[in-house]
Amino acid sequence: MGVAAIHPAWEVAPAFITEGYSLEMTAKDRDALTKAAPHIAPDTPIAITFLPGETMDARIAAACHVRASGFEPMPHLSARRIASQDELAEMVERLTVEAGAKRMFIVAGDPPVPAGPFADTLSVLRTGLMETHGIKAIGIAGHPDGHPALDSDGLWQALDDKCSEISARGMAPLIVTQFGFDADPFLRWLTDLRARGIAAPVRIGVPGPAGIKTLLRFAAHCGVGASAAVMTKYGVSITKLLGTAGPDALVDALAAGIGAEHGPIRLHFYPFGGLERTVAWINDYSAANGARA
């Protein structure tokens, strides 16, 4: 299955680094999406997170809202938070029928003990529910900064196994990375990814503009490298926690560093400072840098 299964925009190389971006939202962000929608390109992929405090109905309503707003919903499924096969089947059926979802993003999830029969992404994939319900593409997580539960070899093996399983089931794999503050780990990871023969398209995770304390809080929660040296490179003094920061330096460095050898790449924005603020930043950056990025 080709890149068009992920999104038609992948068939043509982007003219500049922010072209063809995707966004993330929670079930609580429906009003924010309504306000930001006029400034988002039609058919933009929007991922809907699977947070423990949100109900199935709320997540499905958010996916329906994404579709009704003219964008492509990509709902998350968190394997270890799903209590049963029936619950998974109901979610997948409702998301495809009610929201017209054609793409899903599957992660193992944070709980150390699964709530039901699904311990990881592969166990969800092996139910066969995704392809049975017409899902065309599956997003999976990439970890350029590493993962606390797996060493490097384990991470690469898991990524390869998931890409192979998705492809074998007639769907297209898409790797979406955790966010980061430094372009260098992303570029090294992309080089290693392609050297290992993993050809799946990649979305690089970029933190949207937000308060510095907010960015550091998310970084600590997600295990993302945020040392003083990294944050200084990002344009933040770790000793000055007031104020806000945007990803200008990071996106500039990615634009300069990503080449044809890295394969198909787009950006995925985590709107820690809010959807409207993130979309405004993307549009401002694109207007100022699109011709040269």
CSV table of C-alpha atoms in Angstrom, one decimal:
chain,number,residue,atom,x,y,z
A,1,MET,CA,0.0,0.0,0.0
A,2,GLY,CA,1.5,3.3,-1.1
A,3,VAL,CA,1.9,6.7,0.7
A,4,ALA,CA,-1.5,7.9,-0.7
A,5,ALA,CA,-3.1,5.5,1.8
A,6,ILE,CA,-1.6,7.7,4.6
A,7,HIS,CA,-2.6,10.9,3.0
A,8,PRO,CA,-2.8,12.0,-0.7
A,9,ALA,CA,-0.4,14.9,0.1
A,10,TRP,CA,2.4,12.4,0.6
A,11,GLU,CA,2.6,11.7,-3.1
A,12,VAL,CA,4.3,15.0,-3.8
A,13,ALA,CA,7.4,16.2,-2.0
A,14,PRO,CA,6.6,19.3,0.2
A,15,ALA,CA,7.7,22.7,-1.1
A,16,PHE,CA,8.7,23.7,2.4
A,17,ILE,CA,9.1,22.1,5.8
A,18,THR,CA,5.7,22.9,7.3
A,19,GLU,CA,3.7,21.9,4.2
A,20,GLY,CA,1.5,18.9,4.8
A,21,TYR,CA,1.8,19.0,8.6
A,22,SER,CA,-0.5,17.2,11.0
A,23,LEU,CA,-1.9,18.2,14.4
A,24,GLU,CA,-3.0,16.5,17.7
A,25,MET,CA,-6.0,17.3,19.9
A,26,THR,CA,-7.9,15.9,22.9
A,27,ALA,CA,-11.6,15.2,23.2
A,28,LYS,CA,-11.8,18.5,25.1
A,29,ASP,CA,-10.4,20.5,22.2
A,30,ARG,CA,-13.5,20.6,20.0
A,31,ASP,CA,-14.2,24.3,20.6
A,32,ALA,CA,-10.6,25.2,20.0
A,33,LEU,CA,-10.7,23.3,16.7
A,34,THR,CA,-13.7,25.2,15.6
A,35,LYS,CA,-11.9,28.5,16.2
A,36,ALA,CA,-8.7,27.3,14.5
A,37,ALA,CA,-10.4,25.5,11.6
A,38,PRO,CA,-10.6,28.5,9.2
A,39,HIS,CA,-6.8,28.7,9.4
A,40,ILE,CA,-6.0,25.0,8.9
A,41,ALA,CA,-5.6,23.6,5.4
A,42,PRO,CA,-8.5,21.3,4.3
A,43,ASP,CA,-7.9,17.6,4.8
A,44,THR,CA,-5.2,18.1,7.4
A,45,PRO,CA,-4.7,15.0,9.5
A,46,ILE,CA,-5.7,15.5,13.1
A,47,ALA,CA,-4.9,12.9,15.7
A,48,ILE,CA,-7.3,12.4,18.6
A,49,THR,CA,-5.4,11.3,21.8
A,50,PHE,CA,-6.6,8.5,24.1
A,51,LEU,CA,-6.4,10.1,27.5
A,52,PRO,CA,-7.5,8.1,30.6
A,53,GLY,CA,-10.0,10.7,31.8
A,54,GLU,CA,-12.0,10.9,28.5
A,55,THR,CA,-14.8,8.5,27.6
A,56,MET,CA,-15.2,6.5,24.4
A,57,ASP,CA,-18.2,8.7,23.5
A,58,ALA,CA,-16.1,11.9,23.9
A,59,ARG,CA,-13.3,10.6,21.8
A,60,ILE,CA,-15.7,9.5,19.0
A,61,ALA,CA,-17.5,12.8,19.2
A,62,ALA,CA,-14.1,14.5,18.7
A,63,ALA,CA,-13.3,12.4,15.7
A,64,CYS,CA,-16.7,13.2,14.2
A,65,HIS,CA,-16.0,16.9,14.8
A,66,VAL,CA,-12.7,16.6,13.0
A,67,ARG,CA,-14.4,15.0,10.0
A,68,ALA,CA,-17.3,17.5,10.0
A,69,SER,CA,-14.7,20.3,10.1
A,70,GLY,CA,-13.2,19.1,6.8
A,71,PHE,CA,-10.1,17.4,8.3
A,72,GLU,CA,-8.9,13.8,8.5
A,73,PRO,CA,-9.4,12.1,11.9
A,74,MET,CA,-6.6,9.8,13.1
A,75,PRO,CA,-7.9,8.4,16.4
A,76,HIS,CA,-5.5,7.0,19.0
A,77,LEU,CA,-5.9,3.5,20.5
A,78,SER,CA,-4.1,2.8,23.7
A,79,ALA,CA,-3.8,-1.0,23.9
A,80,ARG,CA,-3.3,-1.4,27.7
A,81,ARG,CA,-6.3,0.9,28.5
A,82,ILE,CA,-8.7,-1.2,26.5
A,83,ALA,CA,-10.6,-3.6,28.8
A,84,SER,CA,-11.9,-6.2,26.3
A,85,GLN,CA,-12.1,-7.4,22.7
A,86,ASP,CA,-15.7,-6.2,22.6
A,87,GLU,CA,-14.6,-2.7,23.7
A,88,LEU,CA,-12.0,-2.5,21.0
A,89,ALA,CA,-14.4,-3.8,18.3
A,90,GLU,CA,-17.0,-1.2,19.3
A,91,MET,CA,-14.5,1.6,19.2
A,92,VAL,CA,-13.2,0.7,15.8
A,93,GLU,CA,-16.6,0.2,14.3
A,94,ARG,CA,-18.0,3.4,15.6
A,95,LEU,CA,-14.9,5.4,14.6
A,96,THR,CA,-15.0,4.1,11.0
A,97,VAL,CA,-18.8,4.3,10.6
A,98,GLU,CA,-19.6,7.5,12.6
A,99,ALA,CA,-16.4,9.5,11.9
A,100,GLY,CA,-15.3,7.9,8.6
A,101,ALA,CA,-11.9,7.2,10.1
A,102,LYS,CA,-9.5,5.6,7.6
A,103,ARG,CA,-6.4,5.8,9.7
A,104,MET,CA,-5.6,4.8,13.3
A,105,PHE,CA,-2.7,5.4,15.6
A,106,ILE,CA,-1.9,2.6,18.0
A,107,VAL,CA,0.4,2.7,21.1
A,108,ALA,CA,0.9,0.3,24.0
A,109,GLY,CA,0.1,3.0,26.5
A,110,ASP,CA,1.4,3.9,29.9
A,111,PRO,CA,-0.2,1.5,32.4
A,112,PRO,CA,2.3,-1.2,33.5
A,113,VAL,CA,-0.5,-3.8,33.7
A,114,PRO,CA,-3.1,-4.0,30.9
A,115,ALA,CA,-6.7,-3.4,31.7
A,116,GLY,CA,-7.7,-6.2,29.3
A,117,PRO,CA,-6.2,-8.6,26.8
A,118,PHE,CA,-4.0,-6.1,24.9
A,119,ALA,CA,-0.4,-5.7,26.1
A,120,ASP,CA,1.0,-3.9,23.1
A,121,THR,CA,0.4,-2.5,19.6
A,122,LEU,CA,0.9,-5.9,17.9
A,123,SER,CA,-1.8,-7.6,20.0
A,124,VAL,CA,-4.3,-5.0,18.8
A,125,LEU,CA,-3.1,-5.3,15.2
A,126,ARG,CA,-3.4,-9.1,15.3
A,127,THR,CA,-7.1,-9.0,16.0
A,128,GLY,CA,-7.6,-8.2,12.4
A,129,LEU,CA,-10.2,-5.5,13.2
A,130,MET,CA,-8.3,-2.7,11.5
A,131,GLU,CA,-8.3,-4.1,8.0
A,132,THR,CA,-11.7,-5.7,8.4
A,133,HIS,CA,-13.1,-2.2,9.0
A,134,GLY,CA,-11.4,-0.7,6.1
A,135,ILE,CA,-8.5,1.1,7.8
A,136,LYS,CA,-5.9,2.1,5.3
A,137,ALA,CA,-3.0,3.3,7.4
A,138,ILE,CA,-1.7,2.7,11.0
A,139,GLY,CA,0.4,5.2,12.9
A,140,ILE,CA,3.0,3.9,15.3
A,141,ALA,CA,5.3,5.6,17.7
A,142,GLY,CA,9.0,6.4,17.0
A,143,HIS,CA,11.4,7.3,19.9
A,144,PRO,CA,14.5,9.2,18.7
A,145,ASP,CA,15.3,10.1,22.4
A,146,GLY,CA,14.9,6.5,23.5
A,147,HIS,CA,12.3,4.8,25.7
A,148,PRO,CA,12.6,4.0,29.4
A,149,ALA,CA,11.2,0.4,29.0
A,150,LEU,CA,13.3,-0.7,26.0
A,151,ASP,CA,16.9,-0.5,25.0
A,152,SER,CA,17.9,0.7,21.5
A,153,ASP,CA,18.0,-2.8,20.0
A,154,GLY,CA,14.6,-3.5,21.4
A,155,LEU,CA,13.1,-0.3,20.1
A,156,TRP,CA,14.4,-0.9,16.6
A,157,GLN,CA,13.1,-4.5,16.6
A,158,ALA,CA,9.7,-3.5,17.8
A,159,LEU,CA,9.5,-0.8,15.2
A,160,ASP,CA,10.4,-3.2,12.4
A,161,ASP,CA,8.0,-5.9,13.7
A,162,LYS,CA,5.1,-3.4,13.7
A,163,CYS,CA,5.9,-2.0,10.3
A,164,SER,CA,6.0,-5.6,8.9
A,165,GLU,CA,2.8,-6.6,10.6
A,166,ILE,CA,0.9,-3.5,9.3
A,167,SER,CA,2.2,-4.1,5.7
A,168,ALA,CA,1.4,-7.8,5.8
A,169,ARG,CA,-2.2,-6.9,6.7
A,170,GLY,CA,-2.5,-4.7,3.6
A,171,MET,CA,-2.2,-1.3,5.4
A,172,ALA,CA,0.4,1.4,5.2
A,173,PRO,CA,2.6,2.1,8.3
A,174,LEU,CA,3.3,5.6,9.4
A,175,ILE,CA,5.8,6.4,12.1
A,176,VAL,CA,5.1,9.5,14.3
A,177,THR,CA,7.9,10.4,16.6
A,178,GLN,CA,7.7,11.7,20.2
A,179,PHE,CA,8.4,15.4,20.3
A,180,GLY,CA,11.9,16.8,20.8
A,181,PHE,CA,13.7,20.1,21.2
A,182,ASP,CA,16.9,19.3,19.2
A,183,ALA,CA,17.1,18.5,15.5
A,184,ASP,CA,20.3,16.4,15.8
A,185,PRO,CA,18.8,13.3,17.5
A,186,PHE,CA,16.0,13.4,14.9
A,187,LEU,CA,18.4,13.5,12.0
A,188,ARG,CA,20.6,10.7,13.5
A,189,TRP,CA,17.6,8.6,14.1
A,190,LEU,CA,16.3,9.1,10.6
A,191,THR,CA,19.6,8.1,9.2
A,192,ASP,CA,19.6,4.9,11.3
A,193,LEU,CA,16.0,4.2,10.4
A,194,ARG,CA,16.7,4.1,6.7
A,195,ALA,CA,20.0,2.3,7.2
A,196,ARG,CA,18.0,-0.5,8.8
A,197,GLY,CA,15.8,-0.8,5.8
A,198,ILE,CA,12.7,0.7,7.4
A,199,ALA,CA,11.1,2.8,4.6
A,200,ALA,CA,7.9,3.9,6.3
A,201,PRO,CA,7.0,7.6,6.0
A,202,VAL,CA,7.8,9.6,9.2
A,203,ARG,CA,6.2,12.5,10.9
A,204,ILE,CA,8.6,14.4,13.2
A,205,GLY,CA,7.1,15.5,16.4
A,206,VAL,CA,7.4,19.2,17.0
A,207,PRO,CA,6.1,21.0,20.2
A,208,GLY,CA,3.9,24.0,19.4
A,209,PRO,CA,4.6,27.3,21.1
A,210,ALA,CA,3.9,27.2,24.8
A,211,GLY,CA,5.0,28.5,28.2
A,212,ILE,CA,8.4,27.2,29.1
A,213,LYS,CA,7.2,25.6,32.3
A,214,THR,CA,4.5,23.8,30.2
A,215,LEU,CA,7.1,22.5,27.7
A,216,LEU,CA,9.4,21.3,30.5
A,217,ARG,CA,6.5,19.5,32.3
A,218,PHE,CA,5.5,17.6,29.1
A,219,ALA,CA,9.2,16.8,28.4
A,220,ALA,CA,9.6,15.3,31.9
A,221,HIS,CA,6.4,13.3,31.7
A,222,CYS,CA,7.3,11.9,28.3
A,223,GLY,CA,11.0,11.2,29.0
A,224,VAL,CA,12.1,13.7,26.3
A,225,GLY,CA,15.7,15.0,26.7
A,226,ALA,CA,15.5,18.6,28.0
A,227,SER,CA,18.9,19.3,29.5
A,228,ALA,CA,20.2,22.9,29.9
A,229,ALA,CA,22.3,22.5,26.8
A,230,VAL,CA,19.4,21.2,24.7
A,231,MET,CA,17.0,23.9,25.9
A,232,THR,CA,19.7,26.6,25.2
A,233,LYS,CA,20.0,25.3,21.7
A,234,TYR,CA,16.2,25.4,21.4
A,235,GLY,CA,16.3,29.1,22.4
A,236,VAL,CA,15.4,28.7,26.1
A,237,SER,CA,17.4,29.5,29.2
A,238,ILE,CA,16.7,26.8,31.7
A,239,THR,CA,17.2,29.3,34.5
A,240,LYS,CA,14.4,31.6,33.2
A,241,LEU,CA,11.2,29.7,33.4
A,242,LEU,CA,8.9,32.6,32.6
A,243,GLY,CA,7.8,33.4,29.1
A,244,THR,CA,7.1,31.3,26.1
A,245,ALA,CA,9.1,29.5,23.4
A,246,GLY,CA,8.3,28.4,19.9
A,247,PRO,CA,10.0,25.8,17.7
A,248,ASP,CA,11.5,28.3,15.2
A,249,ALA,CA,15.1,27.1,15.8
A,250,LEU,CA,14.2,23.4,15.7
A,251,VAL,CA,12.1,23.7,12.5
A,252,ASP,CA,14.9,25.8,10.9
A,253,ALA,CA,17.4,23.1,11.7
A,254,LEU,CA,15.1,20.3,10.4
A,255,ALA,CA,14.6,22.2,7.2
A,256,ALA,CA,18.3,22.6,6.7
A,257,GLY,CA,19.2,19.0,7.7
A,258,ILE,CA,16.5,16.8,6.2
A,259,GLY,CA,17.4,15.5,2.7
A,260,ALA,CA,16.2,13.0,0.1
A,261,GLU,CA,18.3,10.3,1.9
A,262,HIS,CA,15.9,10.5,4.9
A,263,GLY,CA,12.9,9.4,2.8
A,264,PRO,CA,9.4,10.9,3.1
A,265,ILE,CA,9.1,13.2,6.1
A,266,ARG,CA,6.5,15.6,7.3
A,267,LEU,CA,5.9,17.4,10.7
A,268,HIS,CA,3.5,16.6,13.4
A,269,PHE,CA,2.6,19.3,15.9
A,270,TYR,CA,1.9,18.8,19.6
A,271,PRO,CA,-0.1,21.9,20.5
A,272,PHE,CA,0.9,22.2,24.2
A,273,GLY,CA,0.1,25.9,24.1
A,274,GLY,CA,-3.3,25.4,22.4
A,275,LEU,CA,-4.5,24.6,18.9
A,276,GLU,CA,-5.1,28.2,17.9
A,277,ARG,CA,-1.7,29.3,19.0
A,278,THR,CA,0.0,26.4,17.2
A,279,VAL,CA,-1.8,26.9,13.9
A,280,ALA,CA,-1.1,30.7,14.0
A,281,TRP,CA,2.6,29.9,14.5
A,282,ILE,CA,2.6,27.4,11.6
A,283,ASN,CA,1.0,29.9,9.3
A,284,ASP,CA,3.3,32.7,10.4
A,285,TYR,CA,6.4,30.5,9.9
A,286,SER,CA,5.2,29.3,6.6
A,287,ALA,CA,4.5,32.8,5.3
A,288,ALA,CA,7.9,34.0,6.5
A,289,ASN,CA,10.0,31.0,5.5
A,290,GLY,CA,8.1,29.0,3.0
A,291,ALA,CA,10.0,30.3,0.0
A,292,ARG,CA,13.4,29.3,1.3
A,293,ALA,CA,12.6,26.3,3.7
